[in-house]
PDB file of C-alpha atoms in Angstrom:
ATOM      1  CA  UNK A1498     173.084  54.324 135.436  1.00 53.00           C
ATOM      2  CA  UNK A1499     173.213  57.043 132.531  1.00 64.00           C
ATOM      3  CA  UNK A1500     175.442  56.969 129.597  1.00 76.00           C
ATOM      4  CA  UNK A1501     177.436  60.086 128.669  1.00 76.00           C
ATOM      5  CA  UNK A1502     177.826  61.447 125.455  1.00 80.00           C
ATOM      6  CA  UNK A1503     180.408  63.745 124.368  1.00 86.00           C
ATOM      7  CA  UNK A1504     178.554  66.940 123.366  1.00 93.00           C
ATOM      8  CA  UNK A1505     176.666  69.431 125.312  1.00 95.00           C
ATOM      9  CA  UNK A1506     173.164  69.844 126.033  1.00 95.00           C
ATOM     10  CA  UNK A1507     172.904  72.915 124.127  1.00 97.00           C
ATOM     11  CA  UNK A1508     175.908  73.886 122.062  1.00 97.00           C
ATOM     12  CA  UNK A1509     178.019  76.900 123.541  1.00 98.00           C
ATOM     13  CA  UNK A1510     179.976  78.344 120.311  1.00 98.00           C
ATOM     14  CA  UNK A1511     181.136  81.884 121.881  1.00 98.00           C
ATOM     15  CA  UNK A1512     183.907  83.810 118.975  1.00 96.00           C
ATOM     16  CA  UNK A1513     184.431  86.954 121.062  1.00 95.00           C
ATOM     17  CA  UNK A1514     186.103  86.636 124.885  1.00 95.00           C
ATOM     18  CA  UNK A1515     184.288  88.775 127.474  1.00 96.00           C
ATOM     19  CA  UNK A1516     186.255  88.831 131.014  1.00 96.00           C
ATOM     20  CA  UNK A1517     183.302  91.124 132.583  1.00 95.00           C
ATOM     21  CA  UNK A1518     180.715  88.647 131.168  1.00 96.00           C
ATOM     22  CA  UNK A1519     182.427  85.410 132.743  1.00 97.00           C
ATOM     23  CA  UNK A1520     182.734  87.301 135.623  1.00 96.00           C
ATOM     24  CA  UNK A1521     179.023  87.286 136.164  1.00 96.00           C
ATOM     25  CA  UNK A1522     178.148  83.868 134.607  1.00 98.00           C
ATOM     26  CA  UNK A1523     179.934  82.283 136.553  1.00 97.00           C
ATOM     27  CA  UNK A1524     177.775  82.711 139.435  1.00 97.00           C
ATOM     28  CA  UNK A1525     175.687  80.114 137.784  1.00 98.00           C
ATOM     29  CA  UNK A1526     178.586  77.448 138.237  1.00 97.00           C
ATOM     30  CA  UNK A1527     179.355  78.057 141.840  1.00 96.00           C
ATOM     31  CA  UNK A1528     176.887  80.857 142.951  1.00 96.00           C
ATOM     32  CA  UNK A1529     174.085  80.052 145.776  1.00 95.00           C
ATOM     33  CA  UNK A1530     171.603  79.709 143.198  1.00 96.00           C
ATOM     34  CA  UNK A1531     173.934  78.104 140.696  1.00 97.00           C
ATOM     35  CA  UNK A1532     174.186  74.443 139.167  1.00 98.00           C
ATOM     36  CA  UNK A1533     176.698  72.812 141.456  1.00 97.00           C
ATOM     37  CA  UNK A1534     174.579  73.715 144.391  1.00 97.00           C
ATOM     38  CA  UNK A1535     171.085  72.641 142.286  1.00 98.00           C
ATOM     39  CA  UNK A1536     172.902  68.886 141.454  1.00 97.00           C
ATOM     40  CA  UNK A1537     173.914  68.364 144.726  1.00 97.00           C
ATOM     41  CA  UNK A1538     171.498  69.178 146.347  1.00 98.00           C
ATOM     42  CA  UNK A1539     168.845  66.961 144.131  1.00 98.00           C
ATOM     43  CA  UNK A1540     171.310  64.089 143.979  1.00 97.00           C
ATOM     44  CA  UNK A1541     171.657  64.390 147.904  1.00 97.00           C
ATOM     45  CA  UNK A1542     167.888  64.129 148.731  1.00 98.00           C
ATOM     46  CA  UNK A1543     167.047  61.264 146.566  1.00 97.00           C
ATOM     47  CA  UNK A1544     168.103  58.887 149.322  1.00 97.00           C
ATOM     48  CA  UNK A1545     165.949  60.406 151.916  1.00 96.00           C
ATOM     49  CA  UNK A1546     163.133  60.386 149.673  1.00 95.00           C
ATOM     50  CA  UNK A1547     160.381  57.599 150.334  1.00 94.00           C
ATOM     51  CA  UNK A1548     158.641  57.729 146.900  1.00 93.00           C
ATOM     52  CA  UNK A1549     160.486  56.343 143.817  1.00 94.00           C
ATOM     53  CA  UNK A1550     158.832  58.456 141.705  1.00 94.00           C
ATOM     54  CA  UNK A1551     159.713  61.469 143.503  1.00 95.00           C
ATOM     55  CA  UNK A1552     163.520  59.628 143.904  1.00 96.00           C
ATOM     56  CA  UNK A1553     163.793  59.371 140.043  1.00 96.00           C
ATOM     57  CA  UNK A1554     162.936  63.169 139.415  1.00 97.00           C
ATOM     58  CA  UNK A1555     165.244  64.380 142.046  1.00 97.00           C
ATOM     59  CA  UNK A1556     168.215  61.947 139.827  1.00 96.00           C
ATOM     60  CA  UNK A1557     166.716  63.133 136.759  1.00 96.00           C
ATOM     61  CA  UNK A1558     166.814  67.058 137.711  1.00 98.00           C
ATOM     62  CA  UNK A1559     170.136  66.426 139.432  1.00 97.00           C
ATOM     63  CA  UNK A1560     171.760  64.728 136.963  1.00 95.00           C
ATOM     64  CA  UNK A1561     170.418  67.421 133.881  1.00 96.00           C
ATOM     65  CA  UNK A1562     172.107  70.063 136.423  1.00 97.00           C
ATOM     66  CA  UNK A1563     175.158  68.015 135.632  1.00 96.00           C
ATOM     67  CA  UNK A1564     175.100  68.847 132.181  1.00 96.00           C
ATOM     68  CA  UNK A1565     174.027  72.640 133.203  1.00 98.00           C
ATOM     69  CA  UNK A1566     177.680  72.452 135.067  1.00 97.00           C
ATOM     70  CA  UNK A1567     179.035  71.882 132.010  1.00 97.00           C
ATOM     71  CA  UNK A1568     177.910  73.860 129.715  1.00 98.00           C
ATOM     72  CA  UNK A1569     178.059  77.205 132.282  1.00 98.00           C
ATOM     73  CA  UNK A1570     181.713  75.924 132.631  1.00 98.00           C
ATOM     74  CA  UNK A1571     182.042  76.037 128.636  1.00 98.00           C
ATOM     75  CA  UNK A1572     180.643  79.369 128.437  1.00 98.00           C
ATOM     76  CA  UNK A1573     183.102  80.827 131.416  1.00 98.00           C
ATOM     77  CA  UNK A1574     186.159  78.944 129.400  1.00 98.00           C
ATOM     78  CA  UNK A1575     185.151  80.441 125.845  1.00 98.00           C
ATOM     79  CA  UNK A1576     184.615  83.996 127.383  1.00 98.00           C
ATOM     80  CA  UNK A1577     187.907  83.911 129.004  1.00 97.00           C
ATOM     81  CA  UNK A1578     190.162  81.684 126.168  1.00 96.00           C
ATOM     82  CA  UNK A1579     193.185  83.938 124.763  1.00 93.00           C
ATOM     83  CA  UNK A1580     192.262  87.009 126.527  1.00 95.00           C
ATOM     84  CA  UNK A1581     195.567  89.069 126.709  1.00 94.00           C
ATOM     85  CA  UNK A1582     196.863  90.467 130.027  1.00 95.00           C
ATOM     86  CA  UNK A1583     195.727  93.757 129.021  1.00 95.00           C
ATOM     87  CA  UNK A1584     192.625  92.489 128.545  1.00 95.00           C
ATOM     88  CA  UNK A1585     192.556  90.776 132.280  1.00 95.00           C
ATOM     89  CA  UNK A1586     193.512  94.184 133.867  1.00 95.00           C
ATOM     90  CA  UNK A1587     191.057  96.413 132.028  1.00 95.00           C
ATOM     91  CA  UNK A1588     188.203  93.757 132.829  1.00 94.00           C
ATOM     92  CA  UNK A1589     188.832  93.233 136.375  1.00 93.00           C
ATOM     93  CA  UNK A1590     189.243  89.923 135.559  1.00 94.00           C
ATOM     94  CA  UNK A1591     192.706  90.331 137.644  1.00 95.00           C
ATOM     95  CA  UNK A1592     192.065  88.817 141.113  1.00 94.00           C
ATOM     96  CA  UNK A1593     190.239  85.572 139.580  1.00 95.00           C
ATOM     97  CA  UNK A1594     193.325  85.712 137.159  1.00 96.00           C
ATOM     98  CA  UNK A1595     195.872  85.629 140.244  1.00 96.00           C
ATOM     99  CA  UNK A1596     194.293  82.886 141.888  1.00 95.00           C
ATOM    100  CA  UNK A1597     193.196  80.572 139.093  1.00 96.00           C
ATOM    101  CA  UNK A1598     194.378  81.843 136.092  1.00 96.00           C
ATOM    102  CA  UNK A1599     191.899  80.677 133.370  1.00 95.00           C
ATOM    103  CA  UNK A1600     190.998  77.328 135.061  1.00 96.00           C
ATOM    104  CA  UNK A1601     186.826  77.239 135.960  1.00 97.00           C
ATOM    105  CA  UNK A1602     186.515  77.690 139.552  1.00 97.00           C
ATOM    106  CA  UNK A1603     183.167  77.394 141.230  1.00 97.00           C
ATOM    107  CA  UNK A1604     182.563  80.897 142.878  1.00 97.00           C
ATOM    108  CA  UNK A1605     180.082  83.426 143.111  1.00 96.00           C
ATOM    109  CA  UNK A1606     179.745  86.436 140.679  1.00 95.00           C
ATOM    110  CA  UNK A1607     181.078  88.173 143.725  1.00 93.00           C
ATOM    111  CA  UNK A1608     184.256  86.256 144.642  1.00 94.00           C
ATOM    112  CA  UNK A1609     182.590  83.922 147.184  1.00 95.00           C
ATOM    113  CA  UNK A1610     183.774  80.528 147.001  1.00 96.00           C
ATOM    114  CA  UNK A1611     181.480  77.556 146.517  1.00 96.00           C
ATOM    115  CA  UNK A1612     180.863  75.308 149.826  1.00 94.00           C
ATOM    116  CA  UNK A1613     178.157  72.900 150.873  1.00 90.00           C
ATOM    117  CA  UNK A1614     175.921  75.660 152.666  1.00 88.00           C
ATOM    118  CA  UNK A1615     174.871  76.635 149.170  1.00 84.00           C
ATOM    119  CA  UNK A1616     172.135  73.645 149.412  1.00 89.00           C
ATOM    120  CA  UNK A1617     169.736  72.502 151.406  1.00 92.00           C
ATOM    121  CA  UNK A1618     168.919  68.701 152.296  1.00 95.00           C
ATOM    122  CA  UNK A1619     166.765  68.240 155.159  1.00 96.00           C
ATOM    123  CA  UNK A1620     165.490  64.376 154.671  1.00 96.00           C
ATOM    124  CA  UNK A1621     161.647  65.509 154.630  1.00 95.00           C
ATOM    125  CA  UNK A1622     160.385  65.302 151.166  1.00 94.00           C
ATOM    126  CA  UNK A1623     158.301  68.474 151.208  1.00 93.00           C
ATOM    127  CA  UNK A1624     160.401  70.216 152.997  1.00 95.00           C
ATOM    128  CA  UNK A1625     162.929  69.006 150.454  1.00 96.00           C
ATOM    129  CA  UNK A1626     160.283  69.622 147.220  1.00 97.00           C
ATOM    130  CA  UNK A1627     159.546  73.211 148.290  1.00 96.00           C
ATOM    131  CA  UNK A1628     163.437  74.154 148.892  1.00 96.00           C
ATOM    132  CA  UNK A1629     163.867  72.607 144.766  1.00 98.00           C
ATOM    133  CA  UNK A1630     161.077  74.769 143.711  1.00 98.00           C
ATOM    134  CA  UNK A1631     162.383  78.155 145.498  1.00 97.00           C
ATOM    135  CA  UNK A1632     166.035  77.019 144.314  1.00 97.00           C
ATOM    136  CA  UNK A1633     164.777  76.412 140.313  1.00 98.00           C
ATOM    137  CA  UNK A1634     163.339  80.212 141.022  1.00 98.00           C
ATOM    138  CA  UNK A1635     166.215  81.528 142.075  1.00 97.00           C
ATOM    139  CA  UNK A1636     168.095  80.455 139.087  1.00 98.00           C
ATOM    140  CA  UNK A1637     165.840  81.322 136.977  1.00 98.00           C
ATOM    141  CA  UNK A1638     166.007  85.208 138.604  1.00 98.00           C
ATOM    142  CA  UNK A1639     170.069  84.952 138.109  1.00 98.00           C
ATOM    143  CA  UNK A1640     169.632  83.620 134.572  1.00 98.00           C
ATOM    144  CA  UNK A1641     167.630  86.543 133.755  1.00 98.00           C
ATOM    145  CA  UNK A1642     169.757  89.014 135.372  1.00 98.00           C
ATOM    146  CA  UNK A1643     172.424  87.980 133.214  1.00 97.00           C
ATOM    147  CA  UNK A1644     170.147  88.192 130.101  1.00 98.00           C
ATOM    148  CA  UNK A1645     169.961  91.731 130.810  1.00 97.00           C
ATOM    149  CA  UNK A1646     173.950  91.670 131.068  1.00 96.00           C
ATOM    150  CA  UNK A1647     174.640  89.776 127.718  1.00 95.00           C
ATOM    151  CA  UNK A1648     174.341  91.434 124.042  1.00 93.00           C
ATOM    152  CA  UNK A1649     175.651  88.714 122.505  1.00 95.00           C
ATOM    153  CA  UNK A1650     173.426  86.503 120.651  1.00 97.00           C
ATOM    154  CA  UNK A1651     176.373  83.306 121.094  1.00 97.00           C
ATOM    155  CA  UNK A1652     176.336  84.094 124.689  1.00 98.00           C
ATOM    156  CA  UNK A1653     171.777  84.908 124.729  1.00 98.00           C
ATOM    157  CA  UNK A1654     171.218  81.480 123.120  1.00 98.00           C
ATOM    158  CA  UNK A1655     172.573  78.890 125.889  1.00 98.00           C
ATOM    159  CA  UNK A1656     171.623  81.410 128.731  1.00 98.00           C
ATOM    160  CA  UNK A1657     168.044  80.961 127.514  1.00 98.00           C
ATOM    161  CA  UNK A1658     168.474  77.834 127.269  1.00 98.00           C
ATOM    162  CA  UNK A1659     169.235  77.204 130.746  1.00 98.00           C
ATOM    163  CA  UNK A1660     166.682  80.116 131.759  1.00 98.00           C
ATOM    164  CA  UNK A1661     163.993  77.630 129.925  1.00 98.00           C
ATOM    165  CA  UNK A1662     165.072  74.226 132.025  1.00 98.00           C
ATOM    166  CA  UNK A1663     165.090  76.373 135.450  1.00 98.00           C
ATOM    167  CA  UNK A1664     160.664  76.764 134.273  1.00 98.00           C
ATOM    168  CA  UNK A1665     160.848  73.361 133.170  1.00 98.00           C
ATOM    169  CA  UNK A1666     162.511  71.721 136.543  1.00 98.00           C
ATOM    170  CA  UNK A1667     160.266  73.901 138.365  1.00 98.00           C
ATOM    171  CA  UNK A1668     157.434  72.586 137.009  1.00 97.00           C
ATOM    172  CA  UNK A1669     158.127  69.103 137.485  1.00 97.00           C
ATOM    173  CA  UNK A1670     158.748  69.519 140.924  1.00 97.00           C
ATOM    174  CA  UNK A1671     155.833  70.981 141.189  1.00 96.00           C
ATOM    175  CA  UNK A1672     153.796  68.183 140.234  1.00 94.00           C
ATOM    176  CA  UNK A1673     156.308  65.913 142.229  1.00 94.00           C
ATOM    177  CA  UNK A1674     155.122  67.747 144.905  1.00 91.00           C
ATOM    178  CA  UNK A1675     151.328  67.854 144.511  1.00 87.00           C
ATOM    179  CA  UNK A1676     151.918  63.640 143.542  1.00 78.00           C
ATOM    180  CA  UNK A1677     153.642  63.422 147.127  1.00 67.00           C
ATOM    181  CA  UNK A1678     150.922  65.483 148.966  1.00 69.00           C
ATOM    182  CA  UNK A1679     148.059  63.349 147.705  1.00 64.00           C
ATOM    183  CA  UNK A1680     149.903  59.739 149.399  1.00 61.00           C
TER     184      UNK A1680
END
């Protein structure tokens, strides 16, 4: 059990809408290498896992990515908040417009619709470790691809952020995987 608490992991405090900009972040809420796929698929191979050690870091990781969720989904909702229609058109913001209007919808930066193929859970643990450590990678990658997107410092500061806990995660499955390889 965890206990919530009403405030982001990082505060998102964005002043100036940017349709183009959501349009990219957003990959990071329902992308392939985003944070919807990252806490499902930790929270998913806990069960399968037959070291609670390992189990807790998988909870731990999945339920930070959680809280990544949320705060990519703040950043999307403060880029888009009282954009006018012009400002939809001239973005290309349009089509996302049509179908959601300014509701956070977990797609890629291309259009693509989350689904459950964006994660992997395959019930062997270092199988499992090794597809966490190539996913916290490929976040990372995105993360810094949209770093050299963004200008804007209140848009840079959470984005690094998040960039810093994809090393972090990493890391510590890393050593849950050298911990699991020496049993």
């Amino acid at each position: 059990m965890w206990n919530y608490e009403r405030r982001l992991e990082y505060p998102v405090n964005i002043t100036q809408p940017n349709a183009m900009l959501a349009q990219a972040i957003i990959s990071q809420y329902g992308g392939p290498d985003g944070e919807m796929g990252a806490s499902m698929r930790y929270l998913s191979q806990r069960y399968a896992c037959p070291y609670r050690e390992v189990a807790a870091v998988l909870t731990d990781i999945g339920t930070e990515e959680l809280a990544h969720l949320e705060m990519v989904a703040t950043i999307v909702h403060q880029l888009t908040k009282n954009l006018s229609m012009e400002e939809i058109e001239e973005s290309g913001f349009a089509n996302y417009y049509t179908d959601h209007t300014l509701g956070i919808w977990p797609q890629a930066a291309g259009g693509v619709p989350f689904n459950a193929c964006e994660f992997q859970s395959k019930g062997d643990i270092i199988t499992d470790l090794m597809e966490d450590m190539a996913a916290e990678q490929k976040a990372r990658t995105t993360y810094d691809n949209i770093l050299r997107l963004v200008h804007d410092q209140e848009v840079c500061e959470p984005i690094k952020f998040l960039r810093a806990r994809e090393v972090v995660h990493f890391q510590r499955f890393g050593e849950a995987n050298r911990e699991d390889c020496s049993k």
